[in-house]
C-alpha atoms as one frame of an Amber mdcrd trajectory, in Angstrom:
protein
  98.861 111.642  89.701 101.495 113.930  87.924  99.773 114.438  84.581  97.298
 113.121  82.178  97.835 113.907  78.418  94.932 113.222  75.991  96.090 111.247
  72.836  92.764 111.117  71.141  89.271 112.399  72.064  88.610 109.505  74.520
  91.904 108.427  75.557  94.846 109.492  78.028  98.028 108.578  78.785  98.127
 108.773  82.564 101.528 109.644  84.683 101.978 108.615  88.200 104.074 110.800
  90.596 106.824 108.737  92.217 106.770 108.585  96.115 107.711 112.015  97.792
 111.435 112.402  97.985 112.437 109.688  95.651 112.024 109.049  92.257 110.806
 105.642  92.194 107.661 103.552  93.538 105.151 103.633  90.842 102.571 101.482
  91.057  99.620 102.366  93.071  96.854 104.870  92.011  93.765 107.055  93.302
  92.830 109.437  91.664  89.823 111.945  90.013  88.070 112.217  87.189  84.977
 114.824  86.351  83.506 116.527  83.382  82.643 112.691  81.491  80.132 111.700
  79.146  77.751 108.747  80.083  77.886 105.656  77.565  81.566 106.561  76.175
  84.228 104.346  76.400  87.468 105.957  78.058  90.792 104.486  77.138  93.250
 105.396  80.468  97.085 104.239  80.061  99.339 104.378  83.333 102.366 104.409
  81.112 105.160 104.557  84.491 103.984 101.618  86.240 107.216  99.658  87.754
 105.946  96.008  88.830 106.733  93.153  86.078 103.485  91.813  86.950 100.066
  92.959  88.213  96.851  91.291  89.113  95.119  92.799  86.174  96.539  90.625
  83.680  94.521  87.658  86.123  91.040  89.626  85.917  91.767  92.415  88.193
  89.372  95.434  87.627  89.912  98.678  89.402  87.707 100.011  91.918  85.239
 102.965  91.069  83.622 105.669  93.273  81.038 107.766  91.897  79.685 110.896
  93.631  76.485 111.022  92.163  75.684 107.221  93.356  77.094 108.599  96.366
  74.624 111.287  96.553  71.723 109.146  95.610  72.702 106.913  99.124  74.289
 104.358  97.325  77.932 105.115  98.672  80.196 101.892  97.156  83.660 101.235
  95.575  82.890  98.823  93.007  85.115  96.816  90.569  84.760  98.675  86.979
  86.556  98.088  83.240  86.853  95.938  80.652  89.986  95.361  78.012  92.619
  95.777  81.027  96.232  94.684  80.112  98.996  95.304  81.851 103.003  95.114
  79.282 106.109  96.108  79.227 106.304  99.398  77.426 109.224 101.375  76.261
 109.640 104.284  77.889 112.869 104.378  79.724 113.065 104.218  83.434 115.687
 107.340  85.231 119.309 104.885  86.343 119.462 103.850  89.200 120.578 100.981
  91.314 117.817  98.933  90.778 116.534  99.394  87.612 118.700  97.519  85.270
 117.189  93.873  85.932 114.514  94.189  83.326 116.204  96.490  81.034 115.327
  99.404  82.854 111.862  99.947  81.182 108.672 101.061  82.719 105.199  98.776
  81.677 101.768 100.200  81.409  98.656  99.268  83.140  95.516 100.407  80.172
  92.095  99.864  80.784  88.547 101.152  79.492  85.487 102.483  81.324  82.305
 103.867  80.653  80.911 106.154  83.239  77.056 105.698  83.775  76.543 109.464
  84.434  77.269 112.825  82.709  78.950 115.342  83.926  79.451 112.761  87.405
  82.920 112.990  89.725  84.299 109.975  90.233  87.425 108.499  91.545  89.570
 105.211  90.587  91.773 103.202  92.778  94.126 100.462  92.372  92.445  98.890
  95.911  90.069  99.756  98.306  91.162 103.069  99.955  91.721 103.043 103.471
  93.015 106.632 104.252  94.288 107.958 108.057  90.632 109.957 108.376  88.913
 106.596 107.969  90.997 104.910 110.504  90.304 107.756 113.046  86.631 107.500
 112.508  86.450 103.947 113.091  88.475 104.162 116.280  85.842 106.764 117.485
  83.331 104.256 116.600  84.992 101.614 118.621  85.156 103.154 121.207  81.672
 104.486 121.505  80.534 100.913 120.925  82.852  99.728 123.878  81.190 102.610
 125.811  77.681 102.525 125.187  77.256  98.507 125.950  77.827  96.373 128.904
  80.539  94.072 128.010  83.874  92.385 129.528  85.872  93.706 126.729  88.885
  95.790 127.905  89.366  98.614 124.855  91.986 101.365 124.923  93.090 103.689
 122.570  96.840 105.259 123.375  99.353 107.220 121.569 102.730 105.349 120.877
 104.215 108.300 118.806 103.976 110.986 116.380 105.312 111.014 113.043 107.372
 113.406 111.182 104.470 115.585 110.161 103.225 115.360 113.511 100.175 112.646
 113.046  99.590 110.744 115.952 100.110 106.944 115.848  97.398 105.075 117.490
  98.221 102.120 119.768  95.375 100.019 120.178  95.074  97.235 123.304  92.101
  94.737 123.611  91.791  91.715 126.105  89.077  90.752 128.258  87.920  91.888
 131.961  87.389  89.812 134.901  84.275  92.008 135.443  82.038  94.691 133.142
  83.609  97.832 135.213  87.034  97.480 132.465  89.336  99.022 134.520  92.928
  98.094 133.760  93.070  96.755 137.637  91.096  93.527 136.286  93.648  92.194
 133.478  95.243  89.313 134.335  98.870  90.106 134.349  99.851  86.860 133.358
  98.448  86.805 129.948 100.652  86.710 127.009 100.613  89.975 124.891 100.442
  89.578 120.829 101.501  92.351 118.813  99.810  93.013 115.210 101.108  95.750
 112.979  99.812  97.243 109.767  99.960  99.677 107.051 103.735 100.118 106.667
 103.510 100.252 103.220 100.667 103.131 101.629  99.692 101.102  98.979  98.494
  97.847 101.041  95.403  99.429 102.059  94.290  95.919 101.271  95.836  95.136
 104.575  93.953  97.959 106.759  90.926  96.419 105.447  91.987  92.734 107.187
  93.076  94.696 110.549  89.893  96.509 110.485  88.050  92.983 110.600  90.355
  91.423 112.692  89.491  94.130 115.719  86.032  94.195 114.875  85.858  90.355
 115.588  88.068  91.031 118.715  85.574  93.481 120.161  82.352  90.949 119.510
  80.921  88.829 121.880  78.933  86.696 119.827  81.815  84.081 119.241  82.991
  82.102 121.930  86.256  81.310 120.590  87.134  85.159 120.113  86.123  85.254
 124.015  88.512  82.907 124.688  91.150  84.516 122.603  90.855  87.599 124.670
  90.987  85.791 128.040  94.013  84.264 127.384  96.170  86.989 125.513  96.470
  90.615 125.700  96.599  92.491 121.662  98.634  95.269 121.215  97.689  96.633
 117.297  99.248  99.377 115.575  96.788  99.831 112.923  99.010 102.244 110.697
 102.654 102.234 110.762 103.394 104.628 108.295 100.211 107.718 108.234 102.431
 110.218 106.240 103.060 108.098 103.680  99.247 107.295 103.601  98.221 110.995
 103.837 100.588 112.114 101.322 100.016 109.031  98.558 102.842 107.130  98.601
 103.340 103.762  97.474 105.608 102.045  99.583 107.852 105.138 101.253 107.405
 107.557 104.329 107.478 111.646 104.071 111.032 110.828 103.969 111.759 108.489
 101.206 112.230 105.744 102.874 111.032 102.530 103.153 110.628 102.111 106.756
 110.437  97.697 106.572 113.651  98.204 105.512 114.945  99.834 108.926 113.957
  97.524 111.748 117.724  96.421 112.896 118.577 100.253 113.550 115.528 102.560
 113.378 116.132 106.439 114.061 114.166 108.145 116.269 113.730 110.852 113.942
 113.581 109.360 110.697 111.757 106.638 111.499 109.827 106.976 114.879 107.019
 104.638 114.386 109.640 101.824 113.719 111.949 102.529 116.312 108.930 102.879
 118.987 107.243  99.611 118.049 110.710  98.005 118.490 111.000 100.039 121.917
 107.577  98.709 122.714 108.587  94.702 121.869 111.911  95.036 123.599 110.043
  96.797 126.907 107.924  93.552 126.767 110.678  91.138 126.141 112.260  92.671
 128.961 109.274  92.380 131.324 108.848  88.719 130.561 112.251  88.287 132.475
 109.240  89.620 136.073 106.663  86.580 137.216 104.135  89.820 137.683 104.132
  90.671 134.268 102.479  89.278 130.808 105.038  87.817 128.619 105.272  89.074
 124.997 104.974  85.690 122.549 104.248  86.565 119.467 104.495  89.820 116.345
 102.194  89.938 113.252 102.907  91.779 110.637  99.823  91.958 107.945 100.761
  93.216 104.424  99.095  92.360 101.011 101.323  91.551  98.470  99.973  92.742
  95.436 101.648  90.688  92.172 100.611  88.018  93.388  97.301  89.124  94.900
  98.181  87.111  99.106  98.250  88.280 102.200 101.693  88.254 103.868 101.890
  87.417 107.390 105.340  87.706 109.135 104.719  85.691 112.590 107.913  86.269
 115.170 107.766  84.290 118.586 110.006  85.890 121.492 111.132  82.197 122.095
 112.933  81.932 118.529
């Protein structure tokens, strides 16, 4: 958030703060608000939204956190608001290459809430966070839960890279052992690998919350179908494709400014590490396939949510198109 300006006693206009080192992609929020009253209605207006569309003019409500429930051990994001409209405004956008379309306009997202507690700090998000910390701690508790139960699940947790700011990029691998030891000895080489991705964009956290589930389910043996699933194919996830960008707040950019689904045919090594080394990783696979000792690589999953139209995207690539 760049700045909130109060209009009238109970009412702000709210200004978002474009993704670091550009001056565009406005659209997702999370921020804080303190110092309420209980029982008043609050009129918030994010006046430099950029979307033509949003998912609150279908009955989406954004998501409040409120310490004090927090406190009271009822920790939750829950869906809050009422009179939420999302228009066209006219405030005029900065020229630039892309902005001319819809006559180079910003539109406003406006909604009202009523806090249930005085004097209460609470945050509001456009979705359900999912920040880098959260992602650590639930590869912690992964792995303590592969650890602390006999199973035949093969769980590792590698490094494929750092990013600019230095954050490591987790690489995640699940299959299934011949035997509960889950040394790397007992993977059948000749399983095919399947490589998921996540995260590229910030402000699909929507998305982390779908790859959380997914390797949840992968790491249960109560379904027999996800057993077979594991004997048969070995997944290599990468959970978070862009951390800076999710550290920092962005919407849809890295530390850098750029939009790193927009540099897979010729990815830097510098500017754009976790792209280049996920391709590095594919092509060492593709390459591999070419040895009858080694797994072949068949197919890439990308997960994103696409949020105008409130789906999940799934790009599916198979090594033999």
């Amino acid at each position: 958030m760049r700045k909130a300006i109060q209009v009238r006693q109970y009412e702000y206009d709210l200004i978002l703060n474009p993704d670091i080192n550009t001056t565009t992609y406005l659209q997702w929020f999370y921020f804080r608000v303190s110092n309420m009253q209980s029982n008043i209605s609050y009129r918030f207006n994010i006046i430099n939204c950029e979307k033509v569309d949003s998912q609150f003019n279908a009955g989406m409500q954004p998501l409040l956190f409120s310490v004090h429930e927090s406190l009271q051990s009822h920790p939750c994001w829950r869906r809050v608001g009422s009179n939420i409209i999302y228009y066209r405004n006219y405030f005029t956008r900065p020229s630039t290459r892309k902005c001319n379309v819809d006559g180079g306009t910003y539109y406003t997202a406006t909604f009202t809430i009523c806090f249930p507690y005085t004097g209460d700090v609470c945050y509001l998000a456009y979705h359900y966070p999912y920040t880098y910390t959260r992602l650590l701690t639930d590869l912690n508790k992964w792995q303590n839960k592969i650890l602390n139960q006999p199973n035949n699940i093969y769980f590792r947790i590698q490094q494929l890279t750092s990013t600019i700011l230095s954050n490591p990029v987790p690489l995640i691998t699940v299959t299934q052992t011949s035997d509960s030891s889950n040394e790397s000895t007992n993977i059948n080489n000749q399983r095919s690998y399947i490589i998921l991705t996540c995260r590229v964009h910030p402000g699909e956290s929507n998305s982390s919350w779908i790859i959380k589930g997914l390797i949840e389910q992968l790491l249960s043996n109560d379904n027999m179908k996800i057993n077979e699933l594991r004997k048969m194919f070995i997944f290599k996830i990468i959970p978070m494709l862009n951390p800076d960008g999710v550290i920092v707040g962005n919407h849809r950019c890295s530390i850098s400014g750029k939009d790193l689904n927009r540099h897979w045919i010729n990815p830097s090594s510098l500017i754009h590490p976790t792209i280049y080394h996920t391709k590095m990783l594919m092509e060492l696979l593709t390459f591999c396939e070419r040895s009858p000792y080694v797994s072949r690589f068949d197919i890439y999953i990308d997960m994103g949510y696409y949020v105008i139209h409130c789906s999940v995207r799934l790009y599916i690539y198979s090594s033999d198109n």
